[in-house]
Short mmCIF file of C-alpha atoms (C1' of nucleotides) in Angstrom, two decimals:
data_model
loop_
_atom_site.label_atom_id
_atom_site.label_comp_id
_atom_site.label_asym_id
_atom_site.label_seq_id
_atom_site.Cartn_x
_atom_site.Cartn_y
_atom_site.Cartn_z
CA MET D 1449 48.26 46.82 39.15
CA VAL D 1450 45.32 48.60 38.26
CA GLY D 1451 46.43 49.98 35.20
CA GLY D 1452 44.13 49.33 32.23
CA PRO D 1453 42.62 50.64 29.36
CA ILE D 1454 39.93 52.97 30.81
CA GLY D 1455 40.97 55.04 33.50
CA ASP D 1456 44.54 55.63 33.02
CA PRO D 1457 44.31 54.77 29.58
CA ALA D 1458 47.99 54.85 29.18
CA PHE D 1459 48.27 54.98 25.34
CA GLU D 1460 46.13 55.34 22.10
CA ASP D 1461 48.06 52.42 20.68
CA LEU D 1462 44.93 49.94 22.10
CA THR D 1463 43.09 48.08 19.62
CA ALA D 1464 40.17 49.40 17.65
CA ARG D 1465 38.10 46.84 19.51
CA ALA D 1466 39.08 48.02 22.94
CA ARG D 1467 38.88 51.72 21.94
CA ILE D 1468 35.33 51.10 20.66
CA ARG D 1469 34.24 49.35 23.89
CA ASP D 1470 35.90 52.07 26.07
CA ALA D 1471 34.42 54.56 24.00
CA ALA D 1472 31.00 53.03 24.52
CA ILE D 1473 31.49 52.54 28.20
CA ARG D 1474 32.35 56.39 28.53
CA LEU D 1475 29.30 57.60 26.18
CA PHE D 1476 26.60 54.97 27.73
CA ALA D 1477 27.82 56.42 31.56
CA GLU D 1478 27.25 59.72 30.38
CA ARG D 1479 24.21 59.82 28.14
CA GLY D 1480 22.45 56.23 28.69
CA ILE D 1481 22.25 53.76 25.98
CA ASP D 1482 19.35 55.28 24.15
CA GLY D 1483 21.14 58.78 24.23
CA THR D 1484 24.11 57.44 22.49
CA THR D 1485 24.27 56.41 18.99
CA VAL D 1486 26.67 53.95 17.20
CA ARG D 1487 27.73 56.89 15.30
CA ASP D 1488 28.63 58.55 18.53
CA ILE D 1489 30.92 55.74 19.55
CA ALA D 1490 32.49 55.36 16.38
CA GLN D 1491 33.44 59.19 16.41
CA GLU D 1492 34.53 58.72 20.11
CA ALA D 1493 36.69 55.67 19.03
CA GLY D 1494 38.08 57.28 15.89
CA VAL D 1495 36.68 54.77 13.65
CA SER D 1496 33.74 54.10 11.34
CA PRO D 1497 30.18 52.82 12.26
CA GLY D 1498 30.84 49.89 9.90
CA LEU D 1499 33.85 48.65 12.08
CA LEU D 1500 31.61 48.54 15.33
CA ARG D 1501 29.05 46.13 13.67
CA HIS D 1502 32.28 44.34 12.42
CA HIS D 1503 33.53 43.64 15.79
CA PHE D 1504 30.58 43.41 17.72
CA GLY D 1505 27.71 42.68 15.34
CA SER D 1506 25.14 45.27 16.85
CA LYS D 1507 24.51 48.15 19.22
CA GLU D 1508 22.96 45.59 21.94
CA ALA D 1509 25.70 43.07 21.58
CA LEU D 1510 28.18 45.90 22.21
CA ARG D 1511 26.35 46.73 25.19
CA GLU D 1512 26.48 43.47 26.68
CA VAL D 1513 30.04 43.15 26.24
CA CYS D 1514 30.49 46.39 27.98
CA ASP D 1515 28.46 45.39 31.07
CA ALA D 1516 30.42 41.97 31.23
CA TYR D 1517 33.67 44.21 31.14
CA ALA D 1518 32.73 46.74 33.62
CA LEU D 1519 31.37 44.47 36.00
CA ASP D 1520 34.53 42.31 35.60
CA ARG D 1521 36.86 45.25 35.96
CA LEU D 1522 35.15 46.54 38.75
CA VAL D 1523 35.46 43.45 40.87
CA LYS D 1524 39.35 43.05 39.94
CA ILE D 1525 40.07 46.64 41.06
CA LYS D 1526 38.15 46.22 44.07
CA GLU D 1527 39.70 42.83 44.86
CA ASP D 1528 43.34 44.61 44.23
CA LEU D 1529 42.44 47.31 46.86
CA VAL D 1530 40.97 44.79 49.35
CA PHE D 1531 44.35 43.01 49.11
CA GLU D 1532 46.28 46.20 49.49
CA GLY D 1533 44.09 46.63 52.67
CA LYS D 1534 42.42 49.93 51.77
CA VAL D 1535 39.24 50.93 53.01
CA ALA D 1536 36.56 49.13 51.46
CA THR D 1537 33.39 50.93 52.47
CA PRO D 1538 31.78 51.42 48.93
CA GLY D 1539 30.91 54.96 49.75
CA PHE D 1540 34.32 55.81 50.11
CA LEU D 1541 35.89 54.16 47.05
CA PRO D 1542 35.47 56.41 44.15
CA SER D 1543 37.67 59.00 45.28
CA VAL D 1544 40.81 57.15 45.09
CA HIS D 1545 40.62 55.80 41.44
CA PRO D 1546 39.32 57.66 38.32
CA THR D 1547 38.07 54.51 36.74
CA ILE D 1548 36.36 53.46 39.71
CA VAL D 1549 34.18 56.50 39.24
CA LEU D 1550 33.52 55.95 35.43
CA LEU D 1551 32.59 52.46 36.13
CA TYR D 1552 30.15 53.06 38.73
CA ARG D 1553 28.48 55.59 36.38
CA TYR D 1554 28.08 53.17 33.92
CA LEU D 1555 26.77 50.63 36.10
CA THR D 1556 24.23 52.75 37.48
CA ARG D 1557 23.20 53.96 33.94
CA ALA D 1558 22.95 50.34 33.39
CA LEU D 1559 20.73 49.74 36.15
CA LEU D 1560 18.44 52.49 35.15
CA ASP D 1561 18.25 51.38 31.50
CA GLY D 1562 17.58 47.99 32.64
CA SER D 1563 20.62 45.61 32.31
CA SER D 1564 20.42 42.02 33.39
CA GLY D 1565 23.99 41.97 34.24
CA ALA D 1566 23.83 45.12 36.29
CA ALA D 1567 20.58 44.05 37.91
CA ALA D 1568 22.18 40.79 39.09
CA MET D 1569 25.17 42.89 40.43
CA PHE D 1570 22.72 45.00 42.08
CA ASP D 1571 21.24 41.60 43.90
CA ASP D 1572 24.84 40.63 44.88
CA MET D 1573 25.36 43.83 46.53
CA VAL D 1574 21.99 43.57 48.58
CA THR D 1575 22.91 39.89 49.75
CA LEU D 1576 26.18 41.18 50.63
CA SER D 1577 25.33 44.11 52.50
CA GLU D 1578 22.65 41.67 54.27
CA GLN D 1579 25.53 39.24 55.36
CA TRP D 1580 27.63 42.44 56.54
CA ILE D 1581 24.75 43.78 58.46
CA SER D 1582 23.69 40.38 60.22
CA LYS D 1583 27.25 40.06 61.12
CA HIS D 1584 28.40 43.67 61.98
CA ALA D 1585 25.43 45.60 63.10
CA PRO D 1586 22.78 43.09 63.82
CA THR D 1587 21.02 45.60 66.02
CA VAL D 1588 20.11 48.05 63.61
CA THR D 1589 16.80 46.36 62.16
CA GLU D 1590 14.99 43.10 62.54
CA ASP D 1591 14.35 42.91 58.74
CA TYR D 1592 18.15 42.56 57.48
CA ARG D 1593 16.76 41.91 53.70
CA ALA D 1594 14.89 45.04 53.24
CA TYR D 1595 17.50 47.28 55.36
CA ALA D 1596 19.88 45.91 52.80
CA ALA D 1597 18.00 46.53 49.97
CA VAL D 1598 17.08 50.16 50.86
CA PHE D 1599 20.56 50.83 51.69
CA VAL D 1600 22.03 49.75 48.23
CA GLY D 1601 19.12 51.37 46.48
CA MET D 1602 19.85 54.67 48.23
CA GLN D 1603 23.67 54.42 47.66
CA SER D 1604 23.44 53.44 44.19
CA GLY D 1605 20.49 56.03 43.58
CA MET D 1606 22.32 58.64 44.86
CA LEU D 1607 24.93 58.33 42.27
CA ALA D 1608 22.00 58.08 39.54
CA MET D 1609 21.28 61.56 41.15
CA HIS D 1610 24.79 62.90 40.96
CA GLU D 1611 23.95 65.72 38.78
CA HIS D 1612 21.31 67.20 41.21
CA VAL D 1613 23.44 66.51 44.22
CA SER D 1614 26.33 68.22 42.85
CA ARG D 1615 24.04 71.05 42.07
CA ALA D 1616 22.78 71.36 45.77
CA LEU D 1617 26.31 71.17 46.86
CA GLY D 1618 27.60 73.67 44.56
CA VAL D 1619 30.62 71.27 43.48
CA ASP D 1620 30.77 67.87 41.52
CA ILE D 1621 30.82 65.14 43.65
CA PHE D 1622 32.78 63.19 41.15
CA THR D 1623 35.73 65.49 41.77
CA THR D 1624 38.01 64.82 44.57
CA GLU D 1625 36.87 68.00 46.47
CA GLY D 1626 33.04 67.29 45.95
CA HIS D 1627 33.40 63.66 46.75
CA LEU D 1628 35.12 64.40 50.06
CA ARG D 1629 32.38 66.66 51.02
CA MET D 1630 29.66 63.87 50.01
CA ALA D 1631 31.69 61.41 51.87
CA GLY D 1632 31.54 63.51 55.19
CA ALA D 1633 27.80 64.02 55.13
CA LEU D 1634 27.67 60.14 54.08
CA ALA D 1635 29.76 59.42 57.26
CA ASP D 1636 27.52 61.72 59.42
CA PHE D 1637 24.64 59.82 57.96
CA TYR D 1638 25.79 56.47 58.82
CA SER D 1639 27.02 57.35 62.45
CA HIS D 1640 24.16 59.50 63.57
CA PRO D 1641 20.55 58.83 64.19
CA LEU D 1642 18.42 61.11 62.26
CA LEU D 1643 15.00 60.45 63.92
CA ASP D 1644 14.62 60.11 67.53
CA PRO D 1645 12.94 56.39 68.67
CA GLY D 1646 9.71 58.04 70.01
CA PHE D 1647 8.86 59.84 66.66
CA VAL D 1648 9.76 56.30 64.76
CA THR D 1649 7.47 54.65 67.22
CA LYS D 1650 4.80 56.97 66.22
CA ALA D 1651 5.09 56.77 62.73
CA ARG D 1652 5.06 52.95 62.91
CA ALA D 1653 1.90 53.23 64.80
CA ALA D 1654 0.47 55.59 62.18
CA MET D 1655 1.40 53.02 59.35
CA GLU D 1656 -0.01 49.99 61.06
CA PRO D 1657 -3.56 50.45 60.04
CA LEU D 1658 -2.43 50.15 56.42
CA ARG D 1659 -1.47 46.68 57.09
CA ALA D 1660 -5.07 45.50 57.50
CA PRO D 1661 -6.52 43.60 54.29
CA ASN D 1662 -8.14 46.85 53.27
CA PRO D 1663 -7.63 47.69 49.72
CA PRO D 1664 -6.25 51.14 49.74
CA THR D 1665 -4.86 50.52 46.54
CA ALA D 1666 -7.50 47.76 45.41
CA THR D 1667 -7.49 49.18 41.87
CA GLY D 1668 -3.73 48.62 41.51
CA THR D 1669 -2.57 48.87 37.94
CA ASP D 1670 -5.34 49.50 35.42
CA PRO D 1671 -7.48 46.66 34.93
CA GLY D 1672 -9.58 47.45 31.94
CA ALA D 1673 -9.22 50.90 30.58
CA GLU D 1674 -5.96 51.00 28.20
CA GLY D 1675 -6.39 49.32 24.93
CA ALA D 1676 -3.31 47.24 24.94
CA MET Z 1134 -11.93 52.74 37.32
CA VAL Z 1135 -8.02 53.68 37.36
CA GLY Z 1136 -8.37 53.97 33.71
CA GLY Z 1137 -9.79 57.28 34.77
CA PRO Z 1138 -7.85 60.39 34.88
CA ILE Z 1139 -4.87 60.44 37.25
CA GLY Z 1140 -5.88 60.34 40.82
CA ASP Z 1141 -8.85 61.15 42.38
CA PRO Z 1142 -10.79 63.24 39.93
CA ALA Z 1143 -12.74 60.62 38.56
CA PHE Z 1144 -14.04 60.21 35.32
CA GLU Z 1145 -13.61 59.15 31.51
CA ASP Z 1146 -15.37 62.18 30.28
CA LEU Z 1147 -12.29 64.10 30.86
CA THR Z 1148 -11.53 66.45 28.15
CA ALA Z 1149 -9.16 65.15 25.47
CA ARG Z 1150 -6.74 67.56 26.45
CA ALA Z 1151 -6.34 66.19 30.27
CA ARG Z 1152 -6.49 62.83 29.01
CA ILE Z 1153 -3.38 63.44 26.86
CA ARG Z 1154 -1.77 64.97 29.57
CA ASP Z 1155 -2.75 62.39 31.95
CA ALA Z 1156 -1.31 59.68 29.52
CA ALA Z 1157 1.60 61.34 29.08
CA ILE Z 1158 2.37 61.83 32.81
CA ARG Z 1159 1.86 57.70 33.35
CA LEU Z 1160 4.18 56.70 30.24
CA PHE Z 1161 6.88 59.36 30.80
CA ALA Z 1162 7.04 58.13 34.29
CA GLU Z 1163 6.98 54.32 33.03
CA ARG Z 1164 9.34 54.73 30.18
CA GLY Z 1165 11.16 57.94 30.36
CA ILE Z 1166 10.79 60.91 27.84
CA ASP Z 1167 12.73 59.53 25.05
CA GLY Z 1168 11.52 56.18 25.79
CA THR Z 1169 7.77 57.51 24.90
CA THR Z 1170 6.63 58.65 21.62
CA VAL Z 1171 3.93 60.96 20.69
CA ARG Z 1172 1.84 57.75 19.20
CA ASP Z 1173 2.16 55.96 22.35
CA ILE Z 1174 0.59 59.05 24.30
CA ALA Z 1175 -2.17 59.47 21.57
CA GLN Z 1176 -2.88 55.71 21.63
CA GLU Z 1177 -3.09 55.38 25.38
CA ALA Z 1178 -5.18 58.65 25.55
CA GLY Z 1179 -7.40 57.40 22.58
CA VAL Z 1180 -6.73 60.16 20.29
CA SER Z 1181 -4.77 60.89 17.11
CA PRO Z 1182 -1.33 62.04 17.34
CA GLY Z 1183 -2.46 65.22 15.50
CA LEU Z 1184 -4.57 66.14 18.02
CA LEU Z 1185 -1.65 66.24 20.66
CA ARG Z 1186 0.07 68.87 18.49
CA HIS Z 1187 -3.26 70.84 18.20
CA HIS Z 1188 -3.38 71.16 21.90
CA PHE Z 1189 0.20 71.07 23.03
CA GLY Z 1190 1.99 72.26 20.04
CA SER Z 1191 5.05 69.83 20.40
CA LYS Z 1192 6.21 67.16 22.88
CA GLU Z 1193 8.52 69.41 24.55
CA ALA Z 1194 5.78 71.56 25.34
CA LEU Z 1195 3.59 68.86 26.30
CA ARG Z 1196 6.47 67.92 28.77
CA GLU Z 1197 6.29 71.13 30.32
CA VAL Z 1198 3.00 71.36 30.95
CA CYS Z 1199 3.11 67.72 32.54
CA ASP Z 1200 6.33 68.92 34.64
CA ALA Z 1201 4.36 71.88 35.92
CA TYR Z 1202 1.18 70.08 36.44
CA ALA Z 1203 2.79 67.27 38.41
CA LEU Z 1204 4.45 70.02 40.47
CA ASP Z 1205 1.43 71.79 41.34
CA ARG Z 1206 -0.61 68.65 41.94
CA LEU Z 1207 1.84 66.92 44.10
CA VAL Z 1208 2.12 70.25 46.26
CA LYS Z 1209 -1.62 70.57 46.61
CA ILE Z 1210 -2.34 66.88 47.63
CA LYS Z 1211 0.79 67.41 50.59
CA GLU Z 1212 -1.11 70.60 51.61
CA ASP Z 1213 -4.16 68.44 51.90
CA LEU Z 1214 -2.44 65.95 54.12
CA VAL Z 1215 -0.86 68.26 56.13
CA PHE Z 1216 -4.07 70.10 56.91
CA GLU Z 1217 -5.52 66.72 58.00
CA GLY Z 1218 -2.46 66.18 60.32
CA LYS Z 1219 -1.29 62.90 58.63
CA VAL Z 1220 2.57 61.94 58.99
CA ALA Z 1221 4.19 64.20 56.70
CA THR Z 1222 7.65 62.64 56.37
CA PRO Z 1223 8.24 62.10 52.70
CA GLY Z 1224 9.28 58.74 52.84
CA PHE Z 1225 5.81 57.66 54.51
CA LEU Z 1226 3.66 59.42 52.22
CA PRO Z 1227 3.38 57.35 49.15
CA SER Z 1228 1.38 54.23 50.49
CA VAL Z 1229 -1.68 56.53 51.36
CA HIS Z 1230 -2.33 57.87 48.03
CA PRO Z 1231 -2.08 56.20 44.62
CA THR Z 1232 -1.67 59.44 42.81
CA ILE Z 1233 1.44 60.44 45.18
CA VAL Z 1234 3.23 57.20 43.79
CA LEU Z 1235 2.38 58.16 40.16
CA LEU Z 1236 3.75 61.60 40.51
CA TYR Z 1237 6.75 60.99 42.41
CA ARG Z 1238 7.70 58.48 39.67
CA TYR Z 1239 6.97 60.94 37.18
CA LEU Z 1240 8.96 63.71 39.02
CA THR Z 1241 12.07 61.35 39.48
CA ARG Z 1242 12.07 60.59 35.71
CA ALA Z 1243 11.96 64.19 35.36
CA LEU Z 1244 15.00 64.46 37.55
CA LEU Z 1245 16.76 61.72 35.73
CA ASP Z 1246 15.70 62.97 32.01
CA GLY Z 1247 16.79 66.64 33.08
CA SER Z 1248 13.95 68.78 33.74
CA SER Z 1249 14.45 72.30 34.81
CA GLY Z 1250 11.34 72.27 36.88
CA ALA Z 1251 11.91 68.96 38.90
CA ALA Z 1252 15.47 70.35 39.22
CA ALA Z 1253 14.21 73.30 40.97
CA MET Z 1254 11.86 71.09 43.08
CA PHE Z 1255 14.72 69.17 44.15
CA ASP Z 1256 16.86 72.26 45.22
CA ASP Z 1257 13.73 73.14 47.35
CA MET Z 1258 13.61 70.09 49.04
CA VAL Z 1259 17.28 70.23 49.65
CA THR Z 1260 16.98 73.67 51.43
CA LEU Z 1261 13.83 72.35 53.23
CA SER Z 1262 15.61 69.61 54.46
CA GLU Z 1263 18.51 71.89 55.59
CA GLN Z 1264 16.27 74.01 57.59
CA TRP Z 1265 14.46 70.80 59.05
CA ILE Z 1266 17.96 69.23 60.34
CA SER Z 1267 19.36 72.52 61.48
CA LYS Z 1268 16.29 73.19 63.72
CA HIS Z 1269 15.21 69.52 64.67
CA ALA Z 1270 18.60 67.48 64.40
CA PRO Z 1271 21.33 69.89 64.83
CA THR Z 1272 23.89 67.61 66.36
CA VAL Z 1273 23.95 64.90 63.26
CA THR Z 1274 26.27 67.06 61.18
CA GLU Z 1275 28.33 70.10 60.88
CA ASP Z 1276 27.84 70.48 57.34
CA TYR Z 1277 23.96 71.03 57.02
CA ARG Z 1278 23.83 71.27 53.23
CA ALA Z 1279 25.96 68.50 52.40
CA TYR Z 1280 23.77 66.34 54.39
CA ALA Z 1281 20.45 67.55 53.25
CA ALA Z 1282 21.86 67.03 49.70
CA VAL Z 1283 22.81 63.68 50.28
CA PHE Z 1284 19.62 62.89 52.37
CA VAL Z 1285 17.49 64.31 49.36
CA GLY Z 1286 19.62 62.58 46.67
CA MET Z 1287 19.32 59.19 48.33
CA GLN Z 1288 15.79 59.67 48.84
CA SER Z 1289 15.00 60.37 45.49
CA GLY Z 1290 17.61 58.06 44.04
CA MET Z 1291 16.16 55.09 45.78
CA LEU Z 1292 12.67 55.74 44.11
CA ALA Z 1293 14.59 55.95 40.91
CA MET Z 1294 15.90 52.51 41.71
CA HIS Z 1295 12.38 51.18 42.91
CA GLU Z 1296 12.49 48.39 40.26
CA HIS Z 1297 15.79 46.73 41.76
CA VAL Z 1298 14.89 47.35 45.36
CA SER Z 1299 11.40 45.81 44.77
CA ARG Z 1300 13.20 42.72 42.98
CA ALA Z 1301 15.68 42.20 45.73
CA LEU Z 1302 12.86 42.75 48.32
CA GLY Z 1303 10.51 40.24 46.60
CA VAL Z 1304 7.61 42.90 46.54
CA ASP Z 1305 6.98 45.76 44.58
CA ILE Z 1306 7.39 48.83 46.92
CA PHE Z 1307 4.56 50.74 45.36
CA THR Z 1308 2.07 48.35 46.56
CA THR Z 1309 0.84 48.93 49.95
CA GLU Z 1310 2.71 45.62 51.29
CA GLY Z 1311 6.08 46.47 49.80
CA HIS Z 1312 6.15 50.13 50.88
CA LEU Z 1313 5.38 49.05 54.59
CA ARG Z 1314 8.19 46.75 54.30
CA MET Z 1315 10.60 49.55 52.78
CA ALA Z 1316 9.21 52.13 55.01
CA GLY Z 1317 10.11 50.29 58.17
CA ALA Z 1318 13.81 49.66 57.00
CA LEU Z 1319 13.92 53.25 56.42
CA ALA Z 1320 12.88 53.98 59.69
CA ASP Z 1321 15.39 51.52 61.03
CA PHE Z 1322 18.04 53.13 58.70
CA TYR Z 1323 17.06 56.78 60.09
CA SER Z 1324 16.91 55.73 63.89
CA HIS Z 1325 19.87 53.72 64.50
CA PRO Z 1326 23.70 54.29 63.76
CA LEU Z 1327 24.89 51.85 61.39
CA LEU Z 1328 28.86 52.53 61.81
CA ASP Z 1329 30.49 52.91 65.32
CA PRO Z 1330 32.04 56.13 65.37
CA GLY Z 1331 35.52 55.12 65.65
CA PHE Z 1332 35.42 53.29 62.43
CA VAL Z 1333 34.10 56.77 61.02
CA THR Z 1334 36.78 58.45 62.50
CA LYS Z 1335 39.17 56.38 60.89
CA ALA Z 1336 37.61 56.34 57.71
CA ARG Z 1337 37.94 60.20 57.91
CA ALA Z 1338 41.38 60.28 58.64
CA ALA Z 1339 42.07 58.06 55.66
CA MET Z 1340 40.68 60.18 53.51
CA GLU Z 1341 42.13 63.49 54.92
CA PRO Z 1342 45.34 62.98 52.53
CA LEU Z 1343 43.27 63.49 49.49
CA ARG Z 1344 42.48 67.09 50.57
CA ALA Z 1345 45.91 68.46 49.53
CA PRO Z 1346 45.93 70.33 46.38
CA ASN Z 1347 46.68 67.37 44.21
CA PRO Z 1348 45.22 67.64 40.58
CA PRO Z 1349 42.45 65.19 40.76
CA THR Z 1350 42.56 63.99 37.09
CA ALA Z 1351 46.11 64.05 36.89
CA THR Z 1352 47.12 60.97 34.24
CA GLY Z 1353 49.88 58.53 34.17
CA THR Z 1354 50.31 58.15 37.74
CA ASP Z 1355 48.12 57.12 40.55
CA PRO Z 1356 47.41 59.71 42.96
CA GLY Z 1357 49.47 57.91 45.57
CA ALA Z 1358 48.22 55.34 47.66
CA GLU Z 1359 45.43 56.11 50.21
CA GLY Z 1360 46.81 56.69 53.52
CA ALA Z 1361 46.59 53.30 56.10
"C1'" DT V 358 -30.50 77.69 5.87
"C1'" DA V 359 -25.92 79.80 5.26
"C1'" DG V 360 -21.92 80.17 7.32
"C1'" DC V 361 -18.19 79.97 10.62
"C1'" DT V 362 -15.27 77.89 14.42
"C1'" DC V 363 -12.86 74.35 16.06
"C1'" DA V 364 -11.93 69.72 18.05
"C1'" DC V 365 -10.15 66.02 15.62
"C1'" DT V 366 -8.34 62.53 12.15
"C1'" DA V 367 -5.71 60.88 8.19
"C1'" DT V 368 -1.57 61.13 5.68
"C1'" DA V 369 2.78 62.80 4.23
"C1'" DC V 370 7.26 64.97 5.04
"C1'" DG V 371 12.17 65.35 6.29
"C1'" DC V 372 15.38 63.34 9.42
"C1'" DT V 373 18.01 60.39 12.28
"C1'" DC V 374 18.80 56.17 13.53
"C1'" DA V 375 20.55 51.12 13.61
"C1'" DT V 376 21.68 47.83 10.44
"C1'" DA V 377 23.42 46.01 5.99
"C1'" DT V 378 26.33 45.38 1.85
"C1'" DA V 379 29.96 46.67 -1.31
"C1'" DG V 380 34.57 47.55 -1.54
"C1'" DT V 381 39.82 48.32 -0.14
"C1'" DG V 382 44.47 47.59 1.81
"C1'" DC V 383 47.73 45.25 3.75
"C1'" DG V 384 50.11 41.16 6.34
"C1'" DG V 385 50.82 35.98 6.12
"C1'" DC V 386 51.29 31.57 3.95
"C1'" DC V 387 52.50 28.25 0.30
"C1'" DG C 1108 54.67 35.82 -6.70
"C1'" DG C 1109 49.87 34.99 -6.15
"C1'" DC C 1110 46.31 34.34 -3.17
"C1'" DC C 1111 43.52 34.13 1.14
"C1'" DG C 1112 41.74 36.36 5.33
"C1'" DC C 1113 40.73 40.36 7.91
"C1'" DA C 1114 40.65 45.05 9.92
"C1'" DC C 1115 38.65 48.52 8.34
"C1'" DT C 1116 35.74 52.49 5.19
"C1'" DA C 1117 32.15 54.19 2.43
"C1'" DT C 1118 27.73 54.08 1.21
"C1'" DA C 1119 22.99 52.38 0.87
"C1'" DT C 1120 18.39 50.46 3.19
"C1'" DG C 1121 14.24 50.78 5.67
"C1'" DA C 1122 12.18 51.61 9.96
"C1'" DG C 1123 10.42 54.90 13.25
"C1'" DC C 1124 10.54 59.16 14.86
"C1'" DG C 1125 8.50 64.51 15.57
"C1'" DT C 1126 6.48 67.44 13.06
"C1'" DA C 1127 3.51 69.53 9.13
"C1'" DT C 1128 -0.80 70.07 6.71
"C1'" DA C 1129 -5.23 69.32 4.64
"C1'" DG C 1130 -9.37 67.68 5.24
"C1'" DT C 1131 -14.16 66.62 7.96
"C1'" DG C 1132 -17.99 66.83 10.81
"C1'" DA C 1133 -20.61 68.64 14.81
"C1'" DG C 1134 -22.12 72.67 17.10
"C1'" DC C 1135 -22.97 77.40 17.17
"C1'" DT C 1136 -25.12 82.01 15.69
"C1'" DA C 1137 -28.16 84.99 12.92
#
DNA sequence: TAGCTCACTATACGCTCATATAGTGCGGCC
DNA sequence: GGCCGCACTATATGAGCGTATAGTGAGCTA
């Protein structure tokens, strides 16, 4: 059963430790790491800030526990879904289980705030996508790795931009209604070519000169100017 | 050399006000608003924190100046490029002008950190994309608005994830080499359908039951197994 | 020369944060 | 019964932040 603390929390008789961890995941996902104080988390969990330190040692350690937990839980939920034979394309998942939405939001934040665990997950997803593409859609590109990296980056990036996508759509994409509208557009996006090949060929040709060893950005990143 | 102002302008003998603004844009883009202190900005600009207040009044006011400046400058640069008849598809731009990279990074950060100016720009881009699609690629979708919102969200979102995309690729997408590789994948992405229509139709059908007036956040019970 | 303006610096204030420590009540074990 | 261990709270500490203010010197005007 996919039942568990965070999504369908069921009951308030969780251990204080679990309540702190769940509150942290919720707040980190919403406000980011730096935007969340240990006091906020403690209040959300209904405990004192001191207890947080008692159980986790530090904010950073709590964050690592949250990372590991969110990753683990998401994997388990996905395994459940796969076993039940449900649609497993990442973009279609969030509507079926509120917990997934929360965990995705958390991991997206972790990606933006720089978590090593989330970064590893990103890399895994790229590798998985790469394999999937080379197996099921080998004709879409010659550079599987780049295609997969762009694919995963776009997918997770759109989640990071959910606030703006929702505003442009007039409906929150984390509600069922909003998600359906977004998923529909996504399906169109994945199944119909947007640009005609002629244009793309022309664009590629236009970019070609840049490939020369000419230094268009030879100055790169600040050699000398700043004082440390 | 690049220790100079922000793009082409040129020299280190800018007014202190301009140096502060440019330093702020650089640091805000790299570390985010909250991750940057006025002391950092002052040091990067080679002035005292007090001068920052003298010229801009507050950190928030400085940020608004940066927003307006970045927006304005990006528009001007794009106009220049259009006048010169260069490729104008957003994804292809960044390689040609280092300043564009910086400004895009800044605006992406502003989007994530919640700037009203950047949000307005996002909405403009969605509307522009919507018009472009309905005119030049009217067959890709029936929901132009959602398609455009997803498109812009993905595009800007990938920029937000640049660190991870770069790591997965093994090359920084803000260098010329990395950008070319990314742009190539993007071109493939836009010109070849990834999913076959049959699968998409099936996925749509699977989502259909969700469209019922079920309460999205109903607690206690799973909102039913998803079709199929 | 005197006097004014203003870009600019040095330093201090007040606040919030993560972290640290001291203290309390309660259940299990001999 | 008496003690120990542990979940838990209340409060203190020190660092770092944005902001505020007093002071300084160069350049202008008359």
